[in-house]
Amino acid sequence: MSELVTGEAVALELRPAKLPSRALAVFVDLVVAMCVYIGVSVVVLLATASLDDAAQMALSIAVFLLVLIGAPIAVETLSHGRSLGKLMFGLRVVRDDGGPIRFRHALVRGAVGVVEILMTFGVVACIASLVSARGRRLGDVFAGTLVVRERVPVGRSWPMPAPPPWVAGRFAELDLSAVPDGLWLAVRQYLGRMRQLDPQVSAAMAGRLAADIAARTGTTVPQELPPALFLAAVVQERQARQAPVRADGSAHGPVPGGDVASGAGWAAPGAARVYEAPVERPAAVKPQDSGSRPTGFVPPA
């Protein structure tokens, strides 16, 4: 399976769509667009029968541009890459980094599609898709997009780990507002899949993500903490801030993203030892007080 890699170096389990499914999706979209175009053209023709030939020609061109070019662009923009045909076959247009497309991506795809799909009956698009390693047509190349399959088996992922209790609240003073949602998603994906990664790759990825978080929050990664533990602690802090609060001031409800609140420890593959807290860690938190077993944290080797 081909993988896409986000800007934060986290692999997303997305499969580039094959040419047959893409062709069928385009065919469905074209059939729908042509039916709408014919219907609108008939209505406009009847409504403007009293106009001269020049005005009718101008309206015909406007209807063509709006229905066959403008409408698909608007649909892809508003639906974040899912036209009717793509929805039927479980496809979606995404950016090269796996993110949702915007208007400029849909505009470029639609403009180039006029030449490689409408004017050449799809011949150019088919050739480009066959030549491309990921099945991209020229519109995708110029727009920086990719058509992927959404209906794929979900790979096994581990629950997001809980950091040791002694790091809880350590990063309560951090300003997390400058961290974008994409980076949070990358961190959560890494923490949930750390056991599936090669230890060296996992360590390098944790270092890069921790550096990105530290740069966004204006802090530094503590030297006594492994980068993966720093990430887990910061994510726990963010979830604690977002947790619903009862009238008495206590948090309640499930914590999004896994078992961070449960206190369950975890270990990365290939790690030789459980990471212990520094000497200065507080001794106030005990297993019987927290309601869970002692927590160990194993950083990537």
PDB file of C-alpha atoms in Angstrom:
ATOM      1  CA  MET A   1       0.000   0.000   0.000  1.00  0.00           C
ATOM      2  CA  SER A   2       1.340   3.424  -0.893  1.00  0.00           C
ATOM      3  CA  GLU A   3       1.584   5.852   1.985  1.00  0.00           C
ATOM      4  CA  LEU A   4       1.321   9.607   2.068  1.00  0.00           C
ATOM      5  CA  VAL A   5       3.564  11.502   4.458  1.00  0.00           C
ATOM      6  CA  THR A   6       2.405  14.702   6.079  1.00  0.00           C
ATOM      7  CA  GLY A   7       4.586  17.741   6.562  1.00  0.00           C
ATOM      8  CA  GLU A   8       5.202  16.519  10.103  1.00  0.00           C
ATOM      9  CA  ALA A   9       6.617  13.204   8.764  1.00  0.00           C
ATOM     10  CA  VAL A  10       3.700  11.047   9.864  1.00  0.00           C
ATOM     11  CA  ALA A  11       2.546   8.367   7.463  1.00  0.00           C
ATOM     12  CA  LEU A  12      -1.129   8.324   6.659  1.00  0.00           C
ATOM     13  CA  GLU A  13      -2.761   5.099   5.548  1.00  0.00           C
ATOM     14  CA  LEU A  14      -4.190   6.391   2.267  1.00  0.00           C
ATOM     15  CA  ARG A  15      -4.256   4.467  -0.977  1.00  0.00           C
ATOM     16  CA  PRO A  16      -3.971   6.293  -4.301  1.00  0.00           C
ATOM     17  CA  ALA A  17      -7.019   5.502  -6.416  1.00  0.00           C
ATOM     18  CA  LYS A  18      -6.597   3.282  -9.450  1.00  0.00           C
ATOM     19  CA  LEU A  19      -7.421   4.415 -12.968  1.00  0.00           C
ATOM     20  CA  PRO A  20     -10.591   2.277 -13.408  1.00  0.00           C
ATOM     21  CA  SER A  21     -12.293   3.652 -10.299  1.00  0.00           C
ATOM     22  CA  ARG A  22     -11.253   7.186 -11.174  1.00  0.00           C
ATOM     23  CA  ALA A  23     -12.543   6.806 -14.722  1.00  0.00           C
ATOM     24  CA  LEU A  24     -15.896   5.526 -13.488  1.00  0.00           C
ATOM     25  CA  ALA A  25     -16.169   8.397 -11.016  1.00  0.00           C
ATOM     26  CA  VAL A  26     -15.403  10.930 -13.763  1.00  0.00           C
ATOM     27  CA  PHE A  27     -17.947   9.258 -16.040  1.00  0.00           C
ATOM     28  CA  VAL A  28     -20.661   9.585 -13.382  1.00  0.00           C
ATOM     29  CA  ASP A  29     -19.745  13.234 -12.814  1.00  0.00           C
ATOM     30  CA  LEU A  30     -19.837  13.954 -16.545  1.00  0.00           C
ATOM     31  CA  VAL A  31     -23.214  12.266 -16.990  1.00  0.00           C
ATOM     32  CA  VAL A  32     -24.696  14.291 -14.149  1.00  0.00           C
ATOM     33  CA  ALA A  33     -23.093  17.504 -15.409  1.00  0.00           C
ATOM     34  CA  MET A  34     -24.326  16.932 -18.974  1.00  0.00           C
ATOM     35  CA  CYS A  35     -27.878  16.260 -17.784  1.00  0.00           C
ATOM     36  CA  VAL A  36     -27.844  19.452 -15.749  1.00  0.00           C
ATOM     37  CA  TYR A  37     -26.288  21.355 -18.655  1.00  0.00           C
ATOM     38  CA  ILE A  38     -28.933  20.168 -21.110  1.00  0.00           C
ATOM     39  CA  GLY A  39     -31.751  21.018 -18.720  1.00  0.00           C
ATOM     40  CA  VAL A  40     -30.395  24.481 -17.933  1.00  0.00           C
ATOM     41  CA  SER A  41     -29.695  25.149 -21.616  1.00  0.00           C
ATOM     42  CA  VAL A  42     -33.276  24.306 -22.581  1.00  0.00           C
ATOM     43  CA  VAL A  43     -34.668  26.565 -19.875  1.00  0.00           C
ATOM     44  CA  VAL A  44     -32.378  29.433 -20.870  1.00  0.00           C
ATOM     45  CA  LEU A  45     -33.177  28.965 -24.550  1.00  0.00           C
ATOM     46  CA  LEU A  46     -36.927  29.121 -23.923  1.00  0.00           C
ATOM     47  CA  ALA A  47     -36.556  32.109 -21.619  1.00  0.00           C
ATOM     48  CA  THR A  48     -34.410  34.076 -24.084  1.00  0.00           C
ATOM     49  CA  ALA A  49     -36.157  33.210 -27.333  1.00  0.00           C
ATOM     50  CA  SER A  50     -36.854  36.869 -27.998  1.00  0.00           C
ATOM     51  CA  LEU A  51     -33.167  37.864 -27.818  1.00  0.00           C
ATOM     52  CA  ASP A  52     -30.924  38.164 -30.820  1.00  0.00           C
ATOM     53  CA  ASP A  53     -28.376  35.521 -31.819  1.00  0.00           C
ATOM     54  CA  ALA A  54     -25.408  37.284 -30.184  1.00  0.00           C
ATOM     55  CA  ALA A  55     -27.109  37.442 -26.804  1.00  0.00           C
ATOM     56  CA  GLN A  56     -28.178  33.810 -26.999  1.00  0.00           C
ATOM     57  CA  MET A  57     -24.617  32.776 -27.894  1.00  0.00           C
ATOM     58  CA  ALA A  58     -23.237  34.718 -24.924  1.00  0.00           C
ATOM     59  CA  LEU A  59     -25.727  33.066 -22.589  1.00  0.00           C
ATOM     60  CA  SER A  60     -24.884  29.630 -24.005  1.00  0.00           C
ATOM     61  CA  ILE A  61     -21.186  30.189 -23.306  1.00  0.00           C
ATOM     62  CA  ALA A  62     -21.988  31.415 -19.805  1.00  0.00           C
ATOM     63  CA  VAL A  63     -24.113  28.343 -19.095  1.00  0.00           C
ATOM     64  CA  PHE A  64     -21.339  26.075 -20.391  1.00  0.00           C
ATOM     65  CA  LEU A  65     -18.730  27.715 -18.171  1.00  0.00           C
ATOM     66  CA  LEU A  66     -20.947  27.751 -15.101  1.00  0.00           C
ATOM     67  CA  VAL A  67     -22.370  24.220 -15.334  1.00  0.00           C
ATOM     68  CA  LEU A  68     -19.522  22.170 -16.828  1.00  0.00           C
ATOM     69  CA  ILE A  69     -16.588  24.043 -15.265  1.00  0.00           C
ATOM     70  CA  GLY A  70     -17.743  26.231 -12.401  1.00  0.00           C
ATOM     71  CA  ALA A  71     -20.126  23.748 -10.796  1.00  0.00           C
ATOM     72  CA  PRO A  72     -17.558  20.883 -10.483  1.00  0.00           C
ATOM     73  CA  ILE A  73     -15.044  23.298  -8.986  1.00  0.00           C
ATOM     74  CA  ALA A  74     -17.601  24.531  -6.460  1.00  0.00           C
ATOM     75  CA  VAL A  75     -18.655  20.978  -5.566  1.00  0.00           C
ATOM     76  CA  GLU A  76     -15.064  19.815  -4.972  1.00  0.00           C
ATOM     77  CA  THR A  77     -14.329  22.904  -2.889  1.00  0.00           C
ATOM     78  CA  LEU A  78     -17.417  22.690  -0.690  1.00  0.00           C
ATOM     79  CA  SER A  79     -17.216  18.914  -0.260  1.00  0.00           C
ATOM     80  CA  HIS A  80     -13.430  18.914   0.315  1.00  0.00           C
ATOM     81  CA  GLY A  81     -12.711  16.783  -2.724  1.00  0.00           C
ATOM     82  CA  ARG A  82     -15.761  14.517  -2.918  1.00  0.00           C
ATOM     83  CA  SER A  83     -17.896  14.881  -6.025  1.00  0.00           C
ATOM     84  CA  LEU A  84     -20.920  12.660  -6.610  1.00  0.00           C
ATOM     85  CA  GLY A  85     -18.910  10.141  -8.632  1.00  0.00           C
ATOM     86  CA  LYS A  86     -16.091  10.039  -6.092  1.00  0.00           C
ATOM     87  CA  LEU A  87     -18.608   9.631  -3.294  1.00  0.00           C
ATOM     88  CA  MET A  88     -20.143   6.624  -5.049  1.00  0.00           C
ATOM     89  CA  PHE A  89     -16.774   4.883  -5.462  1.00  0.00           C
ATOM     90  CA  GLY A  90     -15.263   5.897  -2.129  1.00  0.00           C
ATOM     91  CA  LEU A  91     -12.706   8.365  -3.512  1.00  0.00           C
ATOM     92  CA  ARG A  92     -11.558  11.774  -2.382  1.00  0.00           C
ATOM     93  CA  VAL A  93      -9.182  14.453  -3.677  1.00  0.00           C
ATOM     94  CA  VAL A  94      -6.564  15.460  -1.113  1.00  0.00           C
ATOM     95  CA  ARG A  95      -3.387  17.511  -1.127  1.00  0.00           C
ATOM     96  CA  ASP A  96      -0.027  15.843  -1.579  1.00  0.00           C
ATOM     97  CA  ASP A  97       0.480  16.023   2.189  1.00  0.00           C
ATOM     98  CA  GLY A  98      -2.865  14.340   2.852  1.00  0.00           C
ATOM     99  CA  GLY A  99      -4.722  17.513   3.871  1.00  0.00           C
ATOM    100  CA  PRO A 100      -8.070  18.729   2.490  1.00  0.00           C
ATOM    101  CA  ILE A 101      -8.060  20.689  -0.753  1.00  0.00           C
ATOM    102  CA  ARG A 102      -9.066  24.332  -1.036  1.00  0.00           C
ATOM    103  CA  PHE A 103     -10.553  26.470  -3.789  1.00  0.00           C
ATOM    104  CA  ARG A 104      -7.249  27.036  -5.564  1.00  0.00           C
ATOM    105  CA  HIS A 105      -6.629  23.290  -5.815  1.00  0.00           C
ATOM    106  CA  ALA A 106     -10.093  22.662  -7.230  1.00  0.00           C
ATOM    107  CA  LEU A 107      -9.716  25.611  -9.606  1.00  0.00           C
ATOM    108  CA  VAL A 108      -6.457  24.326 -11.071  1.00  0.00           C
ATOM    109  CA  ARG A 109      -7.828  20.784 -11.390  1.00  0.00           C
ATOM    110  CA  GLY A 110     -10.964  22.061 -13.100  1.00  0.00           C
ATOM    111  CA  ALA A 111      -9.134  24.396 -15.471  1.00  0.00           C
ATOM    112  CA  VAL A 112      -6.663  21.741 -16.586  1.00  0.00           C
ATOM    113  CA  GLY A 113      -9.473  19.188 -16.746  1.00  0.00           C
ATOM    114  CA  VAL A 114     -11.137  21.179 -19.523  1.00  0.00           C
ATOM    115  CA  VAL A 115      -8.197  20.340 -21.772  1.00  0.00           C
ATOM    116  CA  GLU A 116      -7.269  16.832 -20.639  1.00  0.00           C
ATOM    117  CA  ILE A 117     -10.796  15.522 -20.080  1.00  0.00           C
ATOM    118  CA  LEU A 118     -13.411  17.533 -21.982  1.00  0.00           C
ATOM    119  CA  MET A 119     -11.431  18.571 -25.069  1.00  0.00           C
ATOM    120  CA  THR A 120      -9.538  15.283 -25.513  1.00  0.00           C
ATOM    121  CA  PHE A 121     -12.309  12.962 -24.250  1.00  0.00           C
ATOM    122  CA  GLY A 122     -10.114  11.881 -21.340  1.00  0.00           C
ATOM    123  CA  VAL A 123      -7.276  10.496 -23.478  1.00  0.00           C
ATOM    124  CA  VAL A 124      -4.643  12.850 -22.026  1.00  0.00           C
ATOM    125  CA  ALA A 125      -5.857  12.213 -18.480  1.00  0.00           C
ATOM    126  CA  CYS A 126      -5.680   8.438 -18.952  1.00  0.00           C
ATOM    127  CA  ILE A 127      -2.159   8.588 -20.377  1.00  0.00           C
ATOM    128  CA  ALA A 128      -0.967  10.845 -17.574  1.00  0.00           C
ATOM    129  CA  SER A 129      -2.521   8.580 -14.934  1.00  0.00           C
ATOM    130  CA  LEU A 130      -0.883   5.484 -16.424  1.00  0.00           C
ATOM    131  CA  VAL A 131       2.521   7.170 -16.531  1.00  0.00           C
ATOM    132  CA  SER A 132       2.303   8.592 -13.003  1.00  0.00           C
ATOM    133  CA  ALA A 133       3.437   6.331 -10.173  1.00  0.00           C
ATOM    134  CA  ARG A 134       0.457   7.436  -8.042  1.00  0.00           C
ATOM    135  CA  GLY A 135      -2.054   7.671 -10.866  1.00  0.00           C
ATOM    136  CA  ARG A 136      -2.165  11.454 -11.005  1.00  0.00           C
ATOM    137  CA  ARG A 137      -3.449  13.294 -14.056  1.00  0.00           C
ATOM    138  CA  LEU A 138      -2.014  16.638 -15.179  1.00  0.00           C
ATOM    139  CA  GLY A 139      -4.541  18.578 -13.130  1.00  0.00           C
ATOM    140  CA  ASP A 140      -3.354  16.797  -9.996  1.00  0.00           C
ATOM    141  CA  VAL A 141       0.283  17.459 -10.841  1.00  0.00           C
ATOM    142  CA  PHE A 142      -0.243  21.202 -11.328  1.00  0.00           C
ATOM    143  CA  ALA A 143      -2.591  21.521  -8.347  1.00  0.00           C
ATOM    144  CA  GLY A 144      -0.461  19.418  -5.996  1.00  0.00           C
ATOM    145  CA  THR A 145      -3.289  16.973  -5.300  1.00  0.00           C
ATOM    146  CA  LEU A 146      -3.938  13.252  -5.311  1.00  0.00           C
ATOM    147  CA  VAL A 147      -7.086  11.137  -5.587  1.00  0.00           C
ATOM    148  CA  VAL A 148      -7.159   8.511  -2.848  1.00  0.00           C
ATOM    149  CA  ARG A 149      -9.434   5.704  -1.740  1.00  0.00           C
ATOM    150  CA  GLU A 150     -11.318   6.285   1.487  1.00  0.00           C
ATOM    151  CA  ARG A 151     -12.932   2.860   1.838  1.00  0.00           C
ATOM    152  CA  VAL A 152      -9.869   0.898   2.879  1.00  0.00           C
ATOM    153  CA  PRO A 153      -9.326  -1.493   5.798  1.00  0.00           C
ATOM    154  CA  VAL A 154      -8.209   0.403   8.857  1.00  0.00           C
ATOM    155  CA  GLY A 155      -4.803  -0.701  10.069  1.00  0.00           C
ATOM    156  CA  ARG A 156      -4.291  -1.706  13.658  1.00  0.00           C
ATOM    157  CA  SER A 157      -3.451   1.219  15.917  1.00  0.00           C
ATOM    158  CA  TRP A 158      -2.540   1.193  19.591  1.00  0.00           C
ATOM    159  CA  PRO A 159      -4.296   3.385  22.173  1.00  0.00           C
ATOM    160  CA  MET A 160      -2.530   6.665  22.778  1.00  0.00           C
ATOM    161  CA  PRO A 161      -0.207   6.174  25.778  1.00  0.00           C
ATOM    162  CA  ALA A 162      -0.476   7.838  29.148  1.00  0.00           C
ATOM    163  CA  PRO A 163       2.593   9.605  30.524  1.00  0.00           C
ATOM    164  CA  PRO A 164       3.666   8.850  34.129  1.00  0.00           C
ATOM    165  CA  PRO A 165       1.656  10.682  36.805  1.00  0.00           C
ATOM    166  CA  TRP A 166       4.649  12.742  37.927  1.00  0.00           C
ATOM    167  CA  VAL A 167       4.680  14.712  34.672  1.00  0.00           C
ATOM    168  CA  ALA A 168       0.995  15.641  34.968  1.00  0.00           C
ATOM    169  CA  GLY A 169       0.658  19.410  35.130  1.00  0.00           C
ATOM    170  CA  ARG A 170       4.321  20.009  34.387  1.00  0.00           C
ATOM    171  CA  PHE A 171       3.477  21.892  31.195  1.00  0.00           C
ATOM    172  CA  ALA A 172       0.421  23.707  32.516  1.00  0.00           C
ATOM    173  CA  GLU A 173       1.977  27.105  31.742  1.00  0.00           C
ATOM    174  CA  LEU A 174       2.590  26.411  28.043  1.00  0.00           C
ATOM    175  CA  ASP A 175       0.703  28.461  25.472  1.00  0.00           C
ATOM    176  CA  LEU A 176      -0.686  25.833  23.110  1.00  0.00           C
ATOM    177  CA  SER A 177      -2.764  28.195  20.994  1.00  0.00           C
ATOM    178  CA  ALA A 178      -0.071  28.524  18.299  1.00  0.00           C
ATOM    179  CA  VAL A 179       0.095  24.782  17.619  1.00  0.00           C
ATOM    180  CA  PRO A 180      -1.930  24.029  14.451  1.00  0.00           C
ATOM    181  CA  ASP A 181      -4.450  21.216  14.301  1.00  0.00           C
ATOM    182  CA  GLY A 182      -2.367  19.426  11.687  1.00  0.00           C
ATOM    183  CA  LEU A 183       0.578  19.168  14.065  1.00  0.00           C
ATOM    184  CA  TRP A 184      -1.656  17.902  16.886  1.00  0.00           C
ATOM    185  CA  LEU A 185      -3.005  15.267  14.528  1.00  0.00           C
ATOM    186  CA  ALA A 186       0.523  14.228  13.575  1.00  0.00           C
ATOM    187  CA  VAL A 187       1.538  13.902  17.236  1.00  0.00           C
ATOM    188  CA  ARG A 188      -1.549  11.852  18.071  1.00  0.00           C
ATOM    189  CA  GLN A 189      -0.947   9.574  15.105  1.00  0.00           C
ATOM    190  CA  TYR A 190       2.666   9.065  16.117  1.00  0.00           C
ATOM    191  CA  LEU A 191       1.825   8.270  19.741  1.00  0.00           C
ATOM    192  CA  GLY A 192      -0.868   5.824  18.648  1.00  0.00           C
ATOM    193  CA  ARG A 193       1.414   4.014  16.186  1.00  0.00           C
ATOM    194  CA  MET A 194       4.768   4.212  17.929  1.00  0.00           C
ATOM    195  CA  ARG A 195       4.786   0.467  18.642  1.00  0.00           C
ATOM    196  CA  GLN A 196       4.426  -0.279  14.946  1.00  0.00           C
ATOM    197  CA  LEU A 197       7.461   1.775  13.908  1.00  0.00           C
ATOM    198  CA  ASP A 198      11.097   0.820  13.699  1.00  0.00           C
ATOM    199  CA  PRO A 199      12.760   2.033  16.931  1.00  0.00           C
ATOM    200  CA  GLN A 200      15.251   4.266  15.124  1.00  0.00           C
ATOM    201  CA  VAL A 201      12.575   5.734  12.885  1.00  0.00           C
ATOM    202  CA  SER A 202      10.324   6.219  15.911  1.00  0.00           C
ATOM    203  CA  ALA A 203      13.038   8.050  17.836  1.00  0.00           C
ATOM    204  CA  ALA A 204      13.831  10.348  14.913  1.00  0.00           C
ATOM    205  CA  MET A 205      10.163  11.115  14.336  1.00  0.00           C
ATOM    206  CA  ALA A 206       9.609  11.833  18.040  1.00  0.00           C
ATOM    207  CA  GLY A 207      12.560  14.231  18.041  1.00  0.00           C
ATOM    208  CA  ARG A 208      11.247  16.144  15.058  1.00  0.00           C
ATOM    209  CA  LEU A 209       7.703  16.386  16.377  1.00  0.00           C
ATOM    210  CA  ALA A 210       8.920  17.428  19.824  1.00  0.00           C
ATOM    211  CA  ALA A 211      11.076  20.149  18.246  1.00  0.00           C
ATOM    212  CA  ASP A 212       8.074  21.394  16.248  1.00  0.00           C
ATOM    213  CA  ILE A 213       5.899  21.517  19.369  1.00  0.00           C
ATOM    214  CA  ALA A 214       8.620  23.275  21.347  1.00  0.00           C
ATOM    215  CA  ALA A 215       9.111  25.866  18.595  1.00  0.00           C
ATOM    216  CA  ARG A 216       5.379  26.598  18.439  1.00  0.00           C
ATOM    217  CA  THR A 217       5.031  26.929  22.213  1.00  0.00           C
ATOM    218  CA  GLY A 218       8.204  28.927  22.807  1.00  0.00           C
ATOM    219  CA  THR A 219       9.807  26.359  25.085  1.00  0.00           C
ATOM    220  CA  THR A 220      12.503  23.704  24.921  1.00  0.00           C
ATOM    221  CA  VAL A 221      12.282  19.963  25.313  1.00  0.00           C
ATOM    222  CA  PRO A 222      13.609  19.099  28.800  1.00  0.00           C
ATOM    223  CA  GLN A 223      16.839  17.148  28.550  1.00  0.00           C
ATOM    224  CA  GLU A 224      15.726  14.661  31.186  1.00  0.00           C
ATOM    225  CA  LEU A 225      12.606  13.726  29.167  1.00  0.00           C
ATOM    226  CA  PRO A 226      12.641  11.590  26.031  1.00  0.00           C
ATOM    227  CA  PRO A 227      10.943  13.406  23.124  1.00  0.00           C
ATOM    228  CA  ALA A 228       8.142  10.827  23.045  1.00  0.00           C
ATOM    229  CA  LEU A 229       7.394  11.383  26.739  1.00  0.00           C
ATOM    230  CA  PHE A 230       7.401  15.146  26.160  1.00  0.00           C
ATOM    231  CA  LEU A 231       4.844  14.702  23.360  1.00  0.00           C
ATOM    232  CA  ALA A 232       2.618  12.495  25.503  1.00  0.00           C
ATOM    233  CA  ALA A 233       2.720  14.979  28.389  1.00  0.00           C
ATOM    234  CA  VAL A 234       1.894  17.957  26.178  1.00  0.00           C
ATOM    235  CA  VAL A 235      -1.002  16.101  24.518  1.00  0.00           C
ATOM    236  CA  GLN A 236      -2.317  15.155  27.952  1.00  0.00           C
ATOM    237  CA  GLU A 237      -2.141  18.806  28.990  1.00  0.00           C
ATOM    238  CA  ARG A 238      -4.101  19.860  25.891  1.00  0.00           C
ATOM    239  CA  GLN A 239      -6.752  17.218  26.529  1.00  0.00           C
ATOM    240  CA  ALA A 240      -7.042  18.284  30.158  1.00  0.00           C
ATOM    241  CA  ARG A 241      -7.748  21.844  29.033  1.00  0.00           C
ATOM    242  CA  GLN A 242     -10.380  20.685  26.547  1.00  0.00           C
ATOM    243  CA  ALA A 243     -12.157  18.267  28.929  1.00  0.00           C
ATOM    244  CA  PRO A 244     -15.759  19.206  29.847  1.00  0.00           C
ATOM    245  CA  VAL A 245     -16.194  20.597  33.348  1.00  0.00           C
ATOM    246  CA  ARG A 246     -19.022  19.841  35.765  1.00  0.00           C
ATOM    247  CA  ALA A 247     -20.732  22.509  37.826  1.00  0.00           C
ATOM    248  CA  ASP A 248     -18.528  21.609  40.806  1.00  0.00           C
ATOM    249  CA  GLY A 249     -15.408  22.272  38.728  1.00  0.00           C
ATOM    250  CA  SER A 250     -14.342  18.672  38.169  1.00  0.00           C
ATOM    251  CA  ALA A 251     -13.652  17.319  34.706  1.00  0.00           C
ATOM    252  CA  HIS A 252     -15.770  14.525  33.327  1.00  0.00           C
ATOM    253  CA  GLY A 253     -16.416  12.641  30.130  1.00  0.00           C
ATOM    254  CA  PRO A 254     -14.083  10.563  27.985  1.00  0.00           C
ATOM    255  CA  VAL A 255     -10.763  12.026  27.041  1.00  0.00           C
ATOM    256  CA  PRO A 256     -10.471  12.162  23.242  1.00  0.00           C
ATOM    257  CA  GLY A 257      -7.781  10.157  21.561  1.00  0.00           C
ATOM    258  CA  GLY A 258      -7.234   7.072  23.645  1.00  0.00           C
ATOM    259  CA  ASP A 259      -6.443   6.038  27.225  1.00  0.00           C
ATOM    260  CA  VAL A 260      -4.436   9.039  28.348  1.00  0.00           C
ATOM    261  CA  ALA A 261      -6.657   9.459  31.389  1.00  0.00           C
ATOM    262  CA  SER A 262      -6.584   5.813  32.338  1.00  0.00           C
ATOM    263  CA  GLY A 263      -2.987   5.696  33.473  1.00  0.00           C
ATOM    264  CA  ALA A 264      -2.190   2.647  31.374  1.00  0.00           C
ATOM    265  CA  GLY A 265       1.504   2.493  30.547  1.00  0.00           C
ATOM    266  CA  TRP A 266       2.995   1.345  27.282  1.00  0.00           C
ATOM    267  CA  ALA A 267       6.302   0.296  25.769  1.00  0.00           C
ATOM    268  CA  ALA A 268       7.892   0.931  22.415  1.00  0.00           C
ATOM    269  CA  PRO A 269       9.300  -2.068  20.529  1.00  0.00           C
ATOM    270  CA  GLY A 270      13.001  -2.555  20.954  1.00  0.00           C
ATOM    271  CA  ALA A 271      13.255  -0.527  24.156  1.00  0.00           C
ATOM    272  CA  ALA A 272      15.557  -2.026  26.745  1.00  0.00           C
ATOM    273  CA  ARG A 273      14.232  -0.440  29.932  1.00  0.00           C
ATOM    274  CA  VAL A 274      11.331   1.429  31.440  1.00  0.00           C
ATOM    275  CA  TYR A 275      12.008   5.134  31.759  1.00  0.00           C
ATOM    276  CA  GLU A 276      12.010   6.130  35.399  1.00  0.00           C
ATOM    277  CA  ALA A 277      11.233   9.550  36.780  1.00  0.00           C
ATOM    278  CA  PRO A 278      14.078  11.864  37.856  1.00  0.00           C
ATOM    279  CA  VAL A 279      15.059  12.028  41.513  1.00  0.00           C
ATOM    280  CA  GLU A 280      13.162  15.261  42.035  1.00  0.00           C
ATOM    281  CA  ARG A 281       9.800  13.793  40.981  1.00  0.00           C
ATOM    282  CA  PRO A 282       6.977  14.375  43.475  1.00  0.00           C
ATOM    283  CA  ALA A 283       5.969  11.479  45.684  1.00  0.00           C
ATOM    284  CA  ALA A 284       2.405  12.622  46.337  1.00  0.00           C
ATOM    285  CA  VAL A 285       0.805  10.520  43.601  1.00  0.00           C
ATOM    286  CA  LYS A 286       0.387   6.886  44.597  1.00  0.00           C
ATOM    287  CA  PRO A 287      -1.202   4.022  42.676  1.00  0.00           C
ATOM    288  CA  GLN A 288      -3.927   3.618  45.261  1.00  0.00           C
ATOM    289  CA  ASP A 289      -4.743   7.359  45.051  1.00  0.00           C
ATOM    290  CA  SER A 290      -4.941   7.507  41.266  1.00  0.00           C
ATOM    291  CA  GLY A 291      -7.009   4.346  40.973  1.00  0.00           C
ATOM    292  CA  SER A 292      -4.660   2.736  38.483  1.00  0.00           C
ATOM    293  CA  ARG A 293      -1.553   0.640  38.439  1.00  0.00           C
ATOM    294  CA  PRO A 294       1.956   2.210  38.334  1.00  0.00           C
ATOM    295  CA  THR A 295       2.833   3.643  34.974  1.00  0.00           C
ATOM    296  CA  GLY A 296       6.034   3.026  33.083  1.00  0.00           C
ATOM    297  CA  PHE A 297       7.155   4.862  29.998  1.00  0.00           C
ATOM    298  CA  VAL A 298       9.523   3.278  27.507  1.00  0.00           C
ATOM    299  CA  PRO A 299      10.977   5.759  25.017  1.00  0.00           C
ATOM    300  CA  PRO A 300      11.984   4.644  21.543  1.00  0.00           C
ATOM    301  CA  ALA A 301      15.427   3.029  21.514  1.00  0.00           C
TER     302      ALA A 301
END
